[in-house]
Amino acid sequence: MNTARGFKIGMAVLALGSLALSGCVVRPAPRYYGEDTVMVAPPPAPVEVVGAAPAPGYIWIGGYWNWVGGRHVWVAGRWAMPPHPGYHWVPHRWVAYGGGWRLQRGHWAR
């Protein structure tokens, strides 16, 4: 292949690549709740349909409202196996704090 032809093909590939990337939109990732005080109370929890456990020993971890991108977003419940025998799930909950609300994250406890 001669140099001039290779240069033209390279430029064409570069131009097409630039054109393809010009349609890309970069937007910031949504802000997830980071222990800040939220001034908007969470809405009432929706009713979740809880089916049968996938296997013996699993427990249901109910859903909760998370704060994402400046609004409450529902995180659906799920089945989970306790990390150790005798542990139970303490659910997520929003508590009043300084004129607003703070999320206390759910966790496993004895």
GROMACS .gro file of C-alpha atoms in nm, residues 1-92:
model
   92
    1MET     CA    1   0.000   0.000   0.000
    2ASN     CA    2   0.141   0.341  -0.084
    3THR     CA    3   0.184   0.608   0.180
    4ALA     CA    4  -0.064   0.855   0.031
    5ARG     CA    5  -0.342   0.596   0.014
    6GLY     CA    6  -0.273   0.480   0.372
    7PHE     CA    7  -0.282   0.843   0.489
    8LYS     CA    8  -0.620   0.899   0.319
    9ILE     CA    9  -0.766   0.583   0.473
   10GLY     CA   10  -0.635   0.684   0.816
   11MET     CA   11  -0.788   1.030   0.784
   12ALA     CA   12  -1.121   0.882   0.674
   13VAL     CA   13  -1.124   0.648   0.975
   14LEU     CA   14  -1.037   0.940   1.205
   15ALA     CA   15  -1.313   1.154   1.054
   16LEU     CA   16  -1.573   0.878   1.087
   17GLY     CA   17  -1.466   0.810   1.444
   18SER     CA   18  -1.493   1.179   1.532
   19LEU     CA   19  -1.836   1.196   1.370
   20ALA     CA   20  -1.954   0.891   1.566
   21LEU     CA   21  -1.827   1.033   1.895
   22SER     CA   22  -1.984   1.374   1.833
   23GLY     CA   23  -2.324   1.215   1.905
   24CYS     CA   24  -2.215   1.101   2.251
   25VAL     CA   25  -2.345   1.294   2.547
   26VAL     CA   26  -2.158   1.279   2.873
   27ARG     CA   27  -2.369   1.354   3.175
   28PRO     CA   28  -2.269   1.342   3.538
   29ALA     CA   29  -2.353   1.033   3.738
   30PRO     CA   30  -2.659   1.072   3.964
   31ARG     CA   31  -2.579   1.175   4.319
   32TYR     CA   32  -2.663   0.902   4.560
   33TYR     CA   33  -2.756   0.970   4.917
   34GLY     CA   34  -2.445   1.039   5.122
   35GLU     CA   35  -2.571   1.086   5.477
   36ASP     CA   36  -2.679   1.447   5.413
   37THR     CA   37  -2.996   1.595   5.552
   38VAL     CA   38  -3.276   1.585   5.296
   39MET     CA   39  -3.548   1.847   5.324
   40VAL     CA   40  -3.816   1.638   5.148
   41ALA     CA   41  -3.992   1.370   5.351
   42PRO     CA   42  -4.002   1.028   5.188
   43PRO     CA   43  -4.337   0.922   5.043
   44PRO     CA   44  -4.528   0.628   5.188
   45ALA     CA   45  -4.376   0.294   5.092
   46PRO     CA   46  -4.557   0.113   4.812
   47VAL     CA   47  -4.699  -0.231   4.873
   48GLU     CA   48  -4.446  -0.493   4.771
   49VAL     CA   49  -4.549  -0.838   4.657
   50VAL     CA   50  -4.335  -1.089   4.843
   51GLY     CA   51  -4.319  -1.427   4.680
   52ALA     CA   52  -4.178  -1.747   4.822
   53ALA     CA   53  -3.820  -1.751   4.945
   54PRO     CA   54  -3.576  -1.890   4.688
   55ALA     CA   55  -3.444  -2.141   4.942
   56PRO     CA   56  -3.476  -2.222   5.313
   57GLY     CA   57  -3.303  -1.971   5.541
   58TYR     CA   58  -3.353  -1.666   5.318
   59ILE     CA   59  -3.526  -1.362   5.467
   60TRP     CA   60  -3.710  -1.078   5.298
   61ILE     CA   61  -3.538  -0.738   5.307
   62GLY     CA   62  -3.809  -0.481   5.240
   63GLY     CA   63  -3.760  -0.198   4.994
   64TYR     CA   64  -3.690   0.161   5.093
   65TRP     CA   65  -3.679   0.513   4.956
   66ASN     CA   66  -3.328   0.628   4.862
   67TRP     CA   67  -3.233   0.985   4.773
   68VAL     CA   68  -3.090   1.000   4.419
   69GLY     CA   69  -3.038   1.305   4.200
   70GLY     CA   70  -3.246   1.534   4.419
   71ARG     CA   71  -3.549   1.307   4.456
   72HIS     CA   72  -3.669   0.995   4.636
   73VAL     CA   73  -3.625   0.676   4.434
   74TRP     CA   74  -3.775   0.342   4.542
   75VAL     CA   75  -3.528   0.056   4.589
   76ALA     CA   76  -3.722  -0.270   4.565
   77GLY     CA   77  -3.703  -0.534   4.835
   78ARG     CA   78  -3.514  -0.859   4.788
   79TRP     CA   79  -3.446  -1.198   4.938
   80ALA     CA   80  -3.112  -1.245   5.115
   81MET     CA   81  -2.932  -1.504   5.321
   82PRO     CA   82  -2.812  -1.378   5.660
   83PRO     CA   83  -2.432  -1.358   5.678
   84HIS     CA   84  -2.421  -1.572   5.994
   85PRO     CA   85  -2.669  -1.785   6.189
   86GLY     CA   86  -2.870  -1.582   6.440
   87TYR     CA   87  -2.850  -1.253   6.246
   88HIS     CA   88  -3.159  -1.053   6.150
   89TRP     CA   89  -3.213  -0.757   5.919
   90VAL     CA   90  -3.264  -0.409   6.068
   91PRO     CA   91  -3.454  -0.219   5.794
   92HIS     CA   92  -3.362   0.114   5.638
   0.00000   0.00000   0.00000
